[in-house]
Short mmCIF file of C-alpha atoms in Angstrom, two decimals:
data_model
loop_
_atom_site.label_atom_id
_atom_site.label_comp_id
_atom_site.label_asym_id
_atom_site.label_seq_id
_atom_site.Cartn_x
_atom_site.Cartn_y
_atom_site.Cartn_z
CA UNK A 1 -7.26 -33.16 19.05
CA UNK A 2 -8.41 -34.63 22.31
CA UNK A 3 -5.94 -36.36 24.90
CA UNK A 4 -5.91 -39.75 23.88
CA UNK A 5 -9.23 -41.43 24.54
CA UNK A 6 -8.19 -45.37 24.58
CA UNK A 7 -6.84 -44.72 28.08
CA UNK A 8 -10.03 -42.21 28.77
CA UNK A 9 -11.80 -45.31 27.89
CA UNK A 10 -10.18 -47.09 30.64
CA UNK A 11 -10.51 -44.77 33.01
CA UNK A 12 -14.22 -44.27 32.45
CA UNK A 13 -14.85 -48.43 32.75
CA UNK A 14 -12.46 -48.14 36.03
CA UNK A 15 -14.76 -44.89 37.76
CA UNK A 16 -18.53 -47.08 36.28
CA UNK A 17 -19.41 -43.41 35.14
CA UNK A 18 -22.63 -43.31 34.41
CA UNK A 19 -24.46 -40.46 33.34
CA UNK A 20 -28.50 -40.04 33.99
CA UNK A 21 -30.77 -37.31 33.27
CA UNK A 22 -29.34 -35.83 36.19
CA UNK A 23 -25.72 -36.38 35.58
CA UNK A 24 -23.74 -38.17 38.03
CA UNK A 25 -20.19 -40.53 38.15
CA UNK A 26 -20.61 -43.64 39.12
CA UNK A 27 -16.72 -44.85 41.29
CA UNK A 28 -16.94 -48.79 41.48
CA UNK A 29 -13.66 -50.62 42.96
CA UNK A 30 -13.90 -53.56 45.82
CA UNK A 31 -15.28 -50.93 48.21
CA UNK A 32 -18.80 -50.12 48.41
CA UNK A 33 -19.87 -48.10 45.41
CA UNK A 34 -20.18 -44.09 45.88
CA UNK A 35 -22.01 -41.92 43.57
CA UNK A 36 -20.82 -38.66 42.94
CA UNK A 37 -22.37 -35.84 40.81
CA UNK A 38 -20.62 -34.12 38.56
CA UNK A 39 -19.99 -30.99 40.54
CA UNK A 40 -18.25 -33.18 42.94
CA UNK A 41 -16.00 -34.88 39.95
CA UNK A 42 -14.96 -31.51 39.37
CA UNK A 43 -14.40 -30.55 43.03
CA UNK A 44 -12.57 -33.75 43.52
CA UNK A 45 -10.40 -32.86 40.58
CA UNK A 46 -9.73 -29.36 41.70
CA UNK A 47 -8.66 -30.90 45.52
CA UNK A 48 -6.60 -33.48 44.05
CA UNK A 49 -4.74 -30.62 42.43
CA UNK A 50 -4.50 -28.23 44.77
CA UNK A 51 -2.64 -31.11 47.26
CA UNK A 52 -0.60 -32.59 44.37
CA UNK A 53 -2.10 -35.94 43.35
CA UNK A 54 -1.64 -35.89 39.48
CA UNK A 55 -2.80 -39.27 39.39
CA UNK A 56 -5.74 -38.64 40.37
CA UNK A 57 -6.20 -35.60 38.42
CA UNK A 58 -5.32 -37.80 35.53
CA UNK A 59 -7.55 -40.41 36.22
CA UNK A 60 -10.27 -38.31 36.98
CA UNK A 61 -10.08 -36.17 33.89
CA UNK A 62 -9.94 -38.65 31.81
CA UNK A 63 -12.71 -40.54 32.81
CA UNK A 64 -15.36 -36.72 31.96
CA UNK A 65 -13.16 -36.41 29.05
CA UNK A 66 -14.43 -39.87 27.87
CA UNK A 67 -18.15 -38.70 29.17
CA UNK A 68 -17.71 -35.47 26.85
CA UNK A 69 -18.48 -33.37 30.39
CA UNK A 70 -15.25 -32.08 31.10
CA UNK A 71 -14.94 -28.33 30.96
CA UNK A 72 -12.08 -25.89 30.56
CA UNK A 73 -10.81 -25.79 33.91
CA UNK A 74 -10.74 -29.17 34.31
CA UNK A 75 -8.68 -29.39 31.10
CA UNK A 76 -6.18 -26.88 32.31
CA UNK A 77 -5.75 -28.45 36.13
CA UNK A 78 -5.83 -32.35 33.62
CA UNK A 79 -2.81 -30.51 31.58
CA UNK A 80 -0.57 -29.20 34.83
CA UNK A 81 -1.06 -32.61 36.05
CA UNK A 82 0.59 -34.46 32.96
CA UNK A 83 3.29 -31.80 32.84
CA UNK A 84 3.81 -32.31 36.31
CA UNK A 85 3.94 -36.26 35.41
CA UNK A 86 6.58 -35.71 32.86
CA UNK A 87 4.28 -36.10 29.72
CA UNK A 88 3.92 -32.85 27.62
CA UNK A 89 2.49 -34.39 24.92
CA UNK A 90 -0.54 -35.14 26.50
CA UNK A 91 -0.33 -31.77 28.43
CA UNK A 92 -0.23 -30.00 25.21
CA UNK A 93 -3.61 -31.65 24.06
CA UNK A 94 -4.97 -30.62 27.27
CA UNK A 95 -3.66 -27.22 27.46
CA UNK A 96 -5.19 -26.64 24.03
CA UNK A 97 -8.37 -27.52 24.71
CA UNK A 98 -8.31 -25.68 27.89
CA UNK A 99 -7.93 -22.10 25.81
CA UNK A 100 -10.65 -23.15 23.40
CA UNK A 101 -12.67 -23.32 26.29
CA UNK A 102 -11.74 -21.02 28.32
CA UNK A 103 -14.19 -18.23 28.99
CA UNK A 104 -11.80 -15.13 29.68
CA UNK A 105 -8.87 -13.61 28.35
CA UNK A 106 -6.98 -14.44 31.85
CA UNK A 107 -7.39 -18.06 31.63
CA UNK A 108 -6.57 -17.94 27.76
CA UNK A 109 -3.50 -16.13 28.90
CA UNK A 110 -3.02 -19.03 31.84
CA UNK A 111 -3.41 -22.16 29.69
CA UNK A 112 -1.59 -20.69 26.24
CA UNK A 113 1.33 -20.20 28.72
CA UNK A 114 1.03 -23.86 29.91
CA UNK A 115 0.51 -24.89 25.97
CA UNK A 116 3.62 -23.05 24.97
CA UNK A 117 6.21 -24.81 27.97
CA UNK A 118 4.32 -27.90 27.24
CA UNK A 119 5.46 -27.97 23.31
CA UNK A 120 8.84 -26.95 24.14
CA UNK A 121 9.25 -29.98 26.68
CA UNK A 122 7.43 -31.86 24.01
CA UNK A 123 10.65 -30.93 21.69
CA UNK A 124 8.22 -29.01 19.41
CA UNK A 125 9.42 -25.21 19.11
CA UNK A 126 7.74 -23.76 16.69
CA UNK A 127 4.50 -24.53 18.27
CA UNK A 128 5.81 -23.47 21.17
CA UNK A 129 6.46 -20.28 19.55
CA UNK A 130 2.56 -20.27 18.02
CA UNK A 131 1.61 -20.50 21.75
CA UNK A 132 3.74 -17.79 23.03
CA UNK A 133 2.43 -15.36 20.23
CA UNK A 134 -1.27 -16.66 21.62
CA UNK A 135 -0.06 -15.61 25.27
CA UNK A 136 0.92 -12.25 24.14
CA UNK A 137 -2.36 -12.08 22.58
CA UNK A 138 -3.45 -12.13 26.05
CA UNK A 139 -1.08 -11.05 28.06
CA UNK A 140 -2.05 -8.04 30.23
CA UNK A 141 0.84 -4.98 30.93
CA UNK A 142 3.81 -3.97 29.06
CA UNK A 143 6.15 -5.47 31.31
CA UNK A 144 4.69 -9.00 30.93
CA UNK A 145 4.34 -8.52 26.96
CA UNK A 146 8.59 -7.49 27.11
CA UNK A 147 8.67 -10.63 29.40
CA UNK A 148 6.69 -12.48 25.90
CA UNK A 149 8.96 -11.02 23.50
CA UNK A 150 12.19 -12.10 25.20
CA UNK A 151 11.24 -15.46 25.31
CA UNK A 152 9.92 -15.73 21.43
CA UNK A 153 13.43 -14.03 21.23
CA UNK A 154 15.36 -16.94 22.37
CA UNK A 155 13.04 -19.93 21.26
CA UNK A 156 13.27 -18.58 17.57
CA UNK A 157 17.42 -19.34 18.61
CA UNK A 158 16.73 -22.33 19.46
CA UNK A 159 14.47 -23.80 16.90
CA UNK A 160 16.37 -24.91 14.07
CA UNK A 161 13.76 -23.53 11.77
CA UNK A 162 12.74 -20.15 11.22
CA UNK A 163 10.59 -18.39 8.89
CA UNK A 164 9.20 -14.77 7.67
CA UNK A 165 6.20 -13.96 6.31
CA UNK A 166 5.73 -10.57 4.81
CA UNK A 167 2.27 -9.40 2.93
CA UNK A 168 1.50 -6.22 1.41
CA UNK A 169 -1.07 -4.42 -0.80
CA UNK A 170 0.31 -1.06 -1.97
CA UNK A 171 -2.06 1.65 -4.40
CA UNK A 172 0.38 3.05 -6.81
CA UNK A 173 0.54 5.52 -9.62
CA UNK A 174 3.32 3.27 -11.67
CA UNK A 175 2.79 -0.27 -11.12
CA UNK A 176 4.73 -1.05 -14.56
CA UNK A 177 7.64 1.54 -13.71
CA UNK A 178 6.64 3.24 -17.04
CA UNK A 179 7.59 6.59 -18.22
CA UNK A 180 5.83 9.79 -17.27
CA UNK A 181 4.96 10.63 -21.27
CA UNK A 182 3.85 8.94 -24.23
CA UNK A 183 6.75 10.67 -26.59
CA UNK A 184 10.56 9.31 -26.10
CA UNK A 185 13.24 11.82 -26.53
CA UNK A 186 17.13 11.20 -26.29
CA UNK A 187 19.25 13.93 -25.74
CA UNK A 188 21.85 14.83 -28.55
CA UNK A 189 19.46 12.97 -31.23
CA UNK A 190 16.33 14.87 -33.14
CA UNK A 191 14.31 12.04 -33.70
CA UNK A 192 11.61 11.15 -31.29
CA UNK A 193 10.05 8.37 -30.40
CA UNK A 194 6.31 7.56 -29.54
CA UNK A 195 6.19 4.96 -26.70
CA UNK A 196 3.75 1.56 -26.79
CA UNK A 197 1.18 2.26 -23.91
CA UNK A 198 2.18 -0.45 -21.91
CA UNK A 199 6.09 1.44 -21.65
CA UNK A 200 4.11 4.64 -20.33
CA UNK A 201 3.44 4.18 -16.61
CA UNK A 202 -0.05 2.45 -15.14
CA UNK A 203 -1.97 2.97 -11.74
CA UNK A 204 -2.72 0.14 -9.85
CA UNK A 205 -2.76 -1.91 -7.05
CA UNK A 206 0.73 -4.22 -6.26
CA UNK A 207 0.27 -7.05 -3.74
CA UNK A 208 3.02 -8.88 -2.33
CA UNK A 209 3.92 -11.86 -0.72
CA UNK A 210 7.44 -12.84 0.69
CA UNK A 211 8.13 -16.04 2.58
CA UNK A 212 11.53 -16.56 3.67
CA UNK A 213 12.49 -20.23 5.60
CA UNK A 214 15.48 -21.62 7.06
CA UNK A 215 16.34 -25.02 9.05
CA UNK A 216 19.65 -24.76 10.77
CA UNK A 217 22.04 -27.95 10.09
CA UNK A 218 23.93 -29.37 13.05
CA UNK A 219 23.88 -28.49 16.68
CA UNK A 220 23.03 -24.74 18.06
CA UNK A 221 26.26 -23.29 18.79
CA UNK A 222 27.13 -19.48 19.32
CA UNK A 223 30.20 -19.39 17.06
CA UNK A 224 28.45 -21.00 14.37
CA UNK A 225 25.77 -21.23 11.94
CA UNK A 226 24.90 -23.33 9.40
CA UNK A 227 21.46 -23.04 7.35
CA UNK A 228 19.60 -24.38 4.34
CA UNK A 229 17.25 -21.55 3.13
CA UNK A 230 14.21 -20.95 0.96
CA UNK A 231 12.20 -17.91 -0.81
CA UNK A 232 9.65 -17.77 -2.62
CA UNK A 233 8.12 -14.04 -3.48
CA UNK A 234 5.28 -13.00 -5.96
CA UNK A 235 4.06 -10.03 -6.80
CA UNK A 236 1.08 -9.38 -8.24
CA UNK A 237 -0.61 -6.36 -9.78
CA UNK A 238 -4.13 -5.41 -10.33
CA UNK A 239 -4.55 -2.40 -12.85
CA UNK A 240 -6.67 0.31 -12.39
CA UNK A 241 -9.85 1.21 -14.64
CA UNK A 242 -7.76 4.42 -15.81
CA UNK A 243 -5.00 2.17 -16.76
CA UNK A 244 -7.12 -0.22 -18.78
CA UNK A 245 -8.24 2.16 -21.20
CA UNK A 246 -4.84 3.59 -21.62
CA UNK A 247 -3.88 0.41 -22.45
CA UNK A 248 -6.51 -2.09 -23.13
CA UNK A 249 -4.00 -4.93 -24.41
CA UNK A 250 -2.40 -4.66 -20.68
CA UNK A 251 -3.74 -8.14 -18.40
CA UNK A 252 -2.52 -7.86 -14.62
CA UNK A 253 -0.43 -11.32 -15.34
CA UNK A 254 1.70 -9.01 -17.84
CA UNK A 255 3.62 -7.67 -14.61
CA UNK A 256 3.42 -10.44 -12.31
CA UNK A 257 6.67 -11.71 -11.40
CA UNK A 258 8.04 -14.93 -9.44
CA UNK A 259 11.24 -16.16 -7.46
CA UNK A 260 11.93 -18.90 -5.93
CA UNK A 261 15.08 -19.43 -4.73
CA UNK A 262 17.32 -21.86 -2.17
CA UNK A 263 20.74 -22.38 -0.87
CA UNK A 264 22.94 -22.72 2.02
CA UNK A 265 24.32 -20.05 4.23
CA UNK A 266 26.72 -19.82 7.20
CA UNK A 267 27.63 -17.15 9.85
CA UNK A 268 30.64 -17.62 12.20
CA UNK A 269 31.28 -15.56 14.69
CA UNK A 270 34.74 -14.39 15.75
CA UNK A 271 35.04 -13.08 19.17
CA UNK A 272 32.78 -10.87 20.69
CA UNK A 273 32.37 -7.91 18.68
CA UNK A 274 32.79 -9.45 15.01
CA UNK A 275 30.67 -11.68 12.40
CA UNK A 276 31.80 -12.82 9.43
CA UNK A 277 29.31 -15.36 7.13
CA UNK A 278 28.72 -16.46 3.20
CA UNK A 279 26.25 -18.57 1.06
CA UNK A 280 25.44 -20.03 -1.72
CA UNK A 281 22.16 -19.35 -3.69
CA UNK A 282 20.28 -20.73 -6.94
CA UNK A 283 16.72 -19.87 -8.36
CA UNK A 284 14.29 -18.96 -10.89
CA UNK A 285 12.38 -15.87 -11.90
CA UNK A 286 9.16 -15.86 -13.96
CA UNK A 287 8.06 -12.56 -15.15
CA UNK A 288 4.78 -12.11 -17.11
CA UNK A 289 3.74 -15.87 -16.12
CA UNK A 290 6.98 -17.16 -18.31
CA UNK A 291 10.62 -18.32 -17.20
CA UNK A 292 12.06 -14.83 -17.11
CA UNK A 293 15.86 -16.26 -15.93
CA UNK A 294 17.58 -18.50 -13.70
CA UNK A 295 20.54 -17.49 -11.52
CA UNK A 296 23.57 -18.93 -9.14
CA UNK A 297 24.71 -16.33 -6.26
CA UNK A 298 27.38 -16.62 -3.90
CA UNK A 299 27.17 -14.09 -1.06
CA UNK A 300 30.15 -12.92 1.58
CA UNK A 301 29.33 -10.91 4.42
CA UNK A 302 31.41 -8.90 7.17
CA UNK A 303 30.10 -7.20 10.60
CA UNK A 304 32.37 -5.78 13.51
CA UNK A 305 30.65 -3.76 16.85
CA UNK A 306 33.02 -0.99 16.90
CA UNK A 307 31.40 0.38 20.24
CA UNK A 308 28.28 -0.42 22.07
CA UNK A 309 26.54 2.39 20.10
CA UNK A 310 28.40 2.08 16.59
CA UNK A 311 28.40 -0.87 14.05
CA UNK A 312 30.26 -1.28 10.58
CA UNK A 313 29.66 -4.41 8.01
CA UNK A 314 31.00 -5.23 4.55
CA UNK A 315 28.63 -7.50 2.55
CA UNK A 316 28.65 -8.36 -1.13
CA UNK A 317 27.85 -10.88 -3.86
CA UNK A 318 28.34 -12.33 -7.31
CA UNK A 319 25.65 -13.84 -9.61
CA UNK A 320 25.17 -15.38 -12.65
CA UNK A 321 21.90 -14.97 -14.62
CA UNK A 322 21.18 -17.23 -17.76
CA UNK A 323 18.15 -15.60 -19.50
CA UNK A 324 15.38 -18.31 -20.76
CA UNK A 325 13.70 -16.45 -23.64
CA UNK A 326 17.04 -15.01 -25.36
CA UNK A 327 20.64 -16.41 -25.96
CA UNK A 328 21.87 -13.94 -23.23
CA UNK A 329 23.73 -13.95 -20.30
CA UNK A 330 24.21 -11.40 -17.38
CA UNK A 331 27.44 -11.12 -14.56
CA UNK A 332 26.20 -9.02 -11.75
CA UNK A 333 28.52 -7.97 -8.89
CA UNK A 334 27.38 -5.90 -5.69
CA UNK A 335 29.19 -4.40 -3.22
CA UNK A 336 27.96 -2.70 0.53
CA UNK A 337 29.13 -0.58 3.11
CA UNK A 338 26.86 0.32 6.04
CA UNK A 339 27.24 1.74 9.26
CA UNK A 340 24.70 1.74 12.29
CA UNK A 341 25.06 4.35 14.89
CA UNK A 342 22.75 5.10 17.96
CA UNK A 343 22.68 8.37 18.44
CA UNK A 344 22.10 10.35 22.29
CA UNK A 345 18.50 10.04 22.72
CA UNK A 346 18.50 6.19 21.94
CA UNK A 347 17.35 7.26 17.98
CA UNK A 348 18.79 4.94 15.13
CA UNK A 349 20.43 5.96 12.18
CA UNK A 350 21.58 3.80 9.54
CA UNK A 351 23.97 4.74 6.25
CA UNK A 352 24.63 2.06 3.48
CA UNK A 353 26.55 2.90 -0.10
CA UNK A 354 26.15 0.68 -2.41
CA UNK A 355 28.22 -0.44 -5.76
CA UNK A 356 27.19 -2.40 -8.69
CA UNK A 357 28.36 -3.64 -12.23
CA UNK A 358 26.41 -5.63 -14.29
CA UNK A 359 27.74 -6.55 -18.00
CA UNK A 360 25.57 -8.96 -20.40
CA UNK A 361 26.58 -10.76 -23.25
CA UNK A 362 25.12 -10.03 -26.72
CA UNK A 363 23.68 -6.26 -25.66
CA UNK A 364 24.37 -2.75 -25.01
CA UNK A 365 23.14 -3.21 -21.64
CA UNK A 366 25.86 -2.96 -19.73
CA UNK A 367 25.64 -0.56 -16.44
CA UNK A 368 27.55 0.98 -13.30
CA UNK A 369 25.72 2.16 -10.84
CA UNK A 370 26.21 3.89 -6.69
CA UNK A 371 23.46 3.79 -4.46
CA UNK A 372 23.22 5.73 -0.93
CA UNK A 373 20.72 5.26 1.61
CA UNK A 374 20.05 6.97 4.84
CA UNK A 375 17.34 5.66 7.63
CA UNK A 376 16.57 7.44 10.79
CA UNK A 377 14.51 5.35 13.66
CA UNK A 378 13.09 7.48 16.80
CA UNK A 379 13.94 6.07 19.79
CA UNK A 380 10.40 5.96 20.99
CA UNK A 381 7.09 5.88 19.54
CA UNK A 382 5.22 9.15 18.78
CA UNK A 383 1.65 8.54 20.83
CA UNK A 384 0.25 4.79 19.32
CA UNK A 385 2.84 5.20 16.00
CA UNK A 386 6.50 3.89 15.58
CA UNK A 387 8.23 5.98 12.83
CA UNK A 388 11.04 5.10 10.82
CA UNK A 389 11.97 7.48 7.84
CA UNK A 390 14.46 6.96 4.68
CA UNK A 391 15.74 8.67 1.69
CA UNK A 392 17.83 7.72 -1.52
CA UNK A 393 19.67 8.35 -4.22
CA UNK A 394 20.97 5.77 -7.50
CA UNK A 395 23.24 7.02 -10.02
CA UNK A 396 23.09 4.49 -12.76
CA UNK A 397 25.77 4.44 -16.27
CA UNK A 398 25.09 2.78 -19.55
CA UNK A 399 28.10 3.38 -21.90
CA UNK A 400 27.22 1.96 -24.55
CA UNK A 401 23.19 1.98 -24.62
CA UNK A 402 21.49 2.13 -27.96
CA UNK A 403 17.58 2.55 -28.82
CA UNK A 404 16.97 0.27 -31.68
CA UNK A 405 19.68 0.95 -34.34
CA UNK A 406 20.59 4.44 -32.21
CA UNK A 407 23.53 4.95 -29.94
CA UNK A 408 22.97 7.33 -27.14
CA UNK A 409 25.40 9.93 -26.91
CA UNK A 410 27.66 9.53 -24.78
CA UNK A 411 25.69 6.67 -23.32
CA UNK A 412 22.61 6.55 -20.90
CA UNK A 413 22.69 8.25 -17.33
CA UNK A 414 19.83 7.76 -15.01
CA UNK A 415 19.49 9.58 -11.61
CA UNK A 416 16.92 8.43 -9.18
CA UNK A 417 15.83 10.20 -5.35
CA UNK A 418 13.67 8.34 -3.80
CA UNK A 419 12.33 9.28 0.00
CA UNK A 420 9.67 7.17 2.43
CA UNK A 421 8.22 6.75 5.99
CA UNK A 422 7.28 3.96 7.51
CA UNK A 423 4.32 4.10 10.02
CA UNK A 424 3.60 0.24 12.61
CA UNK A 425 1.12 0.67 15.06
CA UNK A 426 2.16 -1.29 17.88
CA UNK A 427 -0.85 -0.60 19.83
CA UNK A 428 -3.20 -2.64 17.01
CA UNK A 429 -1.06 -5.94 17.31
CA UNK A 430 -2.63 -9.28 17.31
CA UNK A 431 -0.94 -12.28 18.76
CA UNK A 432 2.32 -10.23 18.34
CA UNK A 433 1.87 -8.98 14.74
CA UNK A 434 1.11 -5.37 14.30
CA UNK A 435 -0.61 -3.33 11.15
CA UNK A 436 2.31 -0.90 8.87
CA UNK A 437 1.49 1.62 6.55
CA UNK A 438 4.47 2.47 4.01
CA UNK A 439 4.65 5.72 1.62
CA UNK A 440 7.15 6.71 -0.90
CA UNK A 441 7.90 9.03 -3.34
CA UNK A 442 10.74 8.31 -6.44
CA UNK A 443 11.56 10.14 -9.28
CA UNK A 444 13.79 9.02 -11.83
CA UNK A 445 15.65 11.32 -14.41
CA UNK A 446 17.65 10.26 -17.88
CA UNK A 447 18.65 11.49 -21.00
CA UNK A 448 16.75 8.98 -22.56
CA UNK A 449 13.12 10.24 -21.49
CA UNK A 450 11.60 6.72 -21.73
CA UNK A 451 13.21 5.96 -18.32
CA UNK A 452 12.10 9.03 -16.65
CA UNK A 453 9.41 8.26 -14.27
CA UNK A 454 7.71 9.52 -11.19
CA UNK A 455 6.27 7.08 -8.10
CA UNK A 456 3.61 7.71 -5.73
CA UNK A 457 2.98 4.65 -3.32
CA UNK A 458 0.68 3.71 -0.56
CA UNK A 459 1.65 0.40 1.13
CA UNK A 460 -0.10 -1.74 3.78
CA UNK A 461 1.20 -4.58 5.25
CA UNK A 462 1.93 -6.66 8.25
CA UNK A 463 4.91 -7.40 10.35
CA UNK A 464 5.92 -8.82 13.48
CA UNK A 465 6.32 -6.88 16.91
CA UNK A 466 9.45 -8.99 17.66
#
């Protein structure tokens, strides 16, 4: 949207602007009339500038604004001179127009910078933070894109609301986490089962999309922090031709699944080197394009710098599911331990152990399981590619699992190892967001061969540089 035009009007009745086949301004006041062409408008603008006189810029502007003859520059010296005035509303309008117009990446850089202060004096932060992205979309040197980053750093603290975007599309030979054969054997029992082909794993494609939002509540403080928050996540799945005559029943909607979620959270911060925080969360979660459960969490969390190079945190939650398609409900409790360490060198390396119990009412279901989970970030990029790897393991109990009428001897184990690398390269970013490539590998084994299953995945997604 242009500045506003009602006082472009004005301005154009107060200059007589006239244009002729040969366009020129007509200036009319109680002093002789003088005709200027545009060129000398333009000139007159960029003089008024360079000595200061933001009315007259102002005036100026707005009167070839009005005539539809302004061009970028003179939006861009038009939007200094309302910031300059104190108005970075109108500034913002200006600076806008001055990038869409602007003919090189320099003076995109110039007036996206001049957009960007202008929306955070107009008290609008997040698109200030749009037109900081834009400047780093321009920006030339490392230094000055660090300089970029710093500064979307602390305006994202400062806005009250936040939000994350993640998308991803990743190939994969088990979209339905099926088993690896068609026949279902339990250890310790002859018979054997033959397995629907929908329980036997499927190829396909998996797209996701995860949108995380907060708004803080209250006053920005450094001690404390107090949020509303949102999710909503989907994942979708597209099955592969192979997969469709293995199981021609199977739609794509079959494995779709939903949540959508929202609560409060708050983080306090207790002296200098610890962080302590909780929340409250409720949601839904369709599966299969029906209500698949609905679910109250409360969260706790615990963080303490031990050094400048070592970190330790506590974090853990309790949730209550109430399943919509049976009479059935489920108590989960989790509990985390991680550690952060950088190592000589500047690498990364993070360790996390995980426990969990869930019991449900009404089934055999009920499980115990340990997780572990080791990460390992380079300090620096190798040639255009950031690297971060992982690996896994999940033990998993089922005491008292039964197949149909059949108790499982001794009850179900499951062992999973699971190990990936994460690929961003930084040097393909645009306005700040750069492409990442994902692959993993998991393997699964049980006594109870329908849960034994094997992973391949390709993932491709986008995140952002800061």
């Amino acid at each position: 949207m242009r500045p506003a035009r009602g006082l472009a009007g004005a301005a154009a009745l107060a200059l007589g602007l006239a244009l002729a086949p040969a366009p020129v301004v007509r200036a009319q006041a109680e002093a002789p009339a003088v005709t200027l062409t545009l060129p000398q408008v333009r000139s007159a603008i960029a003089a008024a500038a360079a000595r200061g006189d933001a009315g007259l810029v102002r005036l100026l502007a707005r009167g070839l604004d009005a005539a539809g003859q302004a061009d970028g520059e003179v939006y861009f010296l038009w939007a200094q001179a309302e910031a300059a005035a104190g108005a970075p509303a109108p500034a913002l309008d200006a600076a806008g127009e001055a990038y869409r117009r602007a003919d090189t990446g320099r003076q995109r850089y110039q007036a996206a910078q001049l957009a960007a202060r202008s929306a955070f004096a107009a008290g609008q932060p997040t698109t200030a933070q749009l037109w900081l992205r834009r400047t780093y979309e321009h920006a030339e040197g490392d230094k000055t894109r660090e300089a970029i980053a710093r500064d979307y750093r602390m305006l994202r603290a400062i806005n009250p609301l936040s939000f994350r975007l993640n998308l991803g599309a990743s190939p994969s030979s088990n979209v339905n986490n099926g088993a690896g054969s068609r026949l279902n054997y339990i250890d310790g029992v002859p018979a054997v089962g033959v397995l629907s082909p929908t329980a036997q794993a499927l190829s396909g494609v998996e797209y996701t999309a995860d949108l995380a939002f907060g708004y803080r509540l209250g006053a920005l403080s450094r001690d404390r922090k107090i949020t509303a928050v949102g999710r909503v996540y989907t994942r979708q799945v597209r099955l592969s031709e192979e997969s469709r005559m293995l199981a021609p029943s199977a739609e794509n909607g079959d494995f779709a699944h939903v949540l959508v979620q929202g609560g409060i959270r708050g983080q306090f911060r207790l002296g200098d080197d610890m962080v302590t925080g909780g929340g409250l969360v409720a949601g839904q979660s369709w599966y299969g394009g029906e209500n698949y459960y609905h679910f109250a969490r409360a969260e706790a969390e615990w963080s303490r710098d031990l050094t400048a190079a070592t970190a330790i945190g506590v974090s853990g939650y309790f949730e209550r599911r109430l399943y919509d398609n049976r009479p059935t409900t489920e108590a989960v409790a989790q509990l985390g331990l991680g550690l952060t360490q950088v190592l000589p060198g500047g690498s990364r390396l993070r360790a996390r152990l995980t426990f969990q119990n869930a019991n449900l009412t009404g089934t055999t279901r009920d499980n115990h399981a340990v997780s572990a989970r080791l990460d390992w970030t380079p300090a620096d990029p190798i040639g255009p590619v950031s690297l971060s790897l992982g690996v896994s393991a999940n033990y998993a109990d089922h005491p008292d699992y039964q197949v149909g009428f059949i108790s499982v001897p001794g009850g179900r184990q499951d062992t999973s190892y699971g190990a990936d690398i994460r690929m961003s390269f930084d040097r393909l970013d645009y306005a700040g967001f750069v492409p990442v490539l994902d692959i993993g590998l998991s393997r699964t084994e049980s006594n109870v061969s329908r849960f034994e299953t094997e992973e391949v995945s390709v993932g491709f997604g986008i995140r952002s540089a800061f």
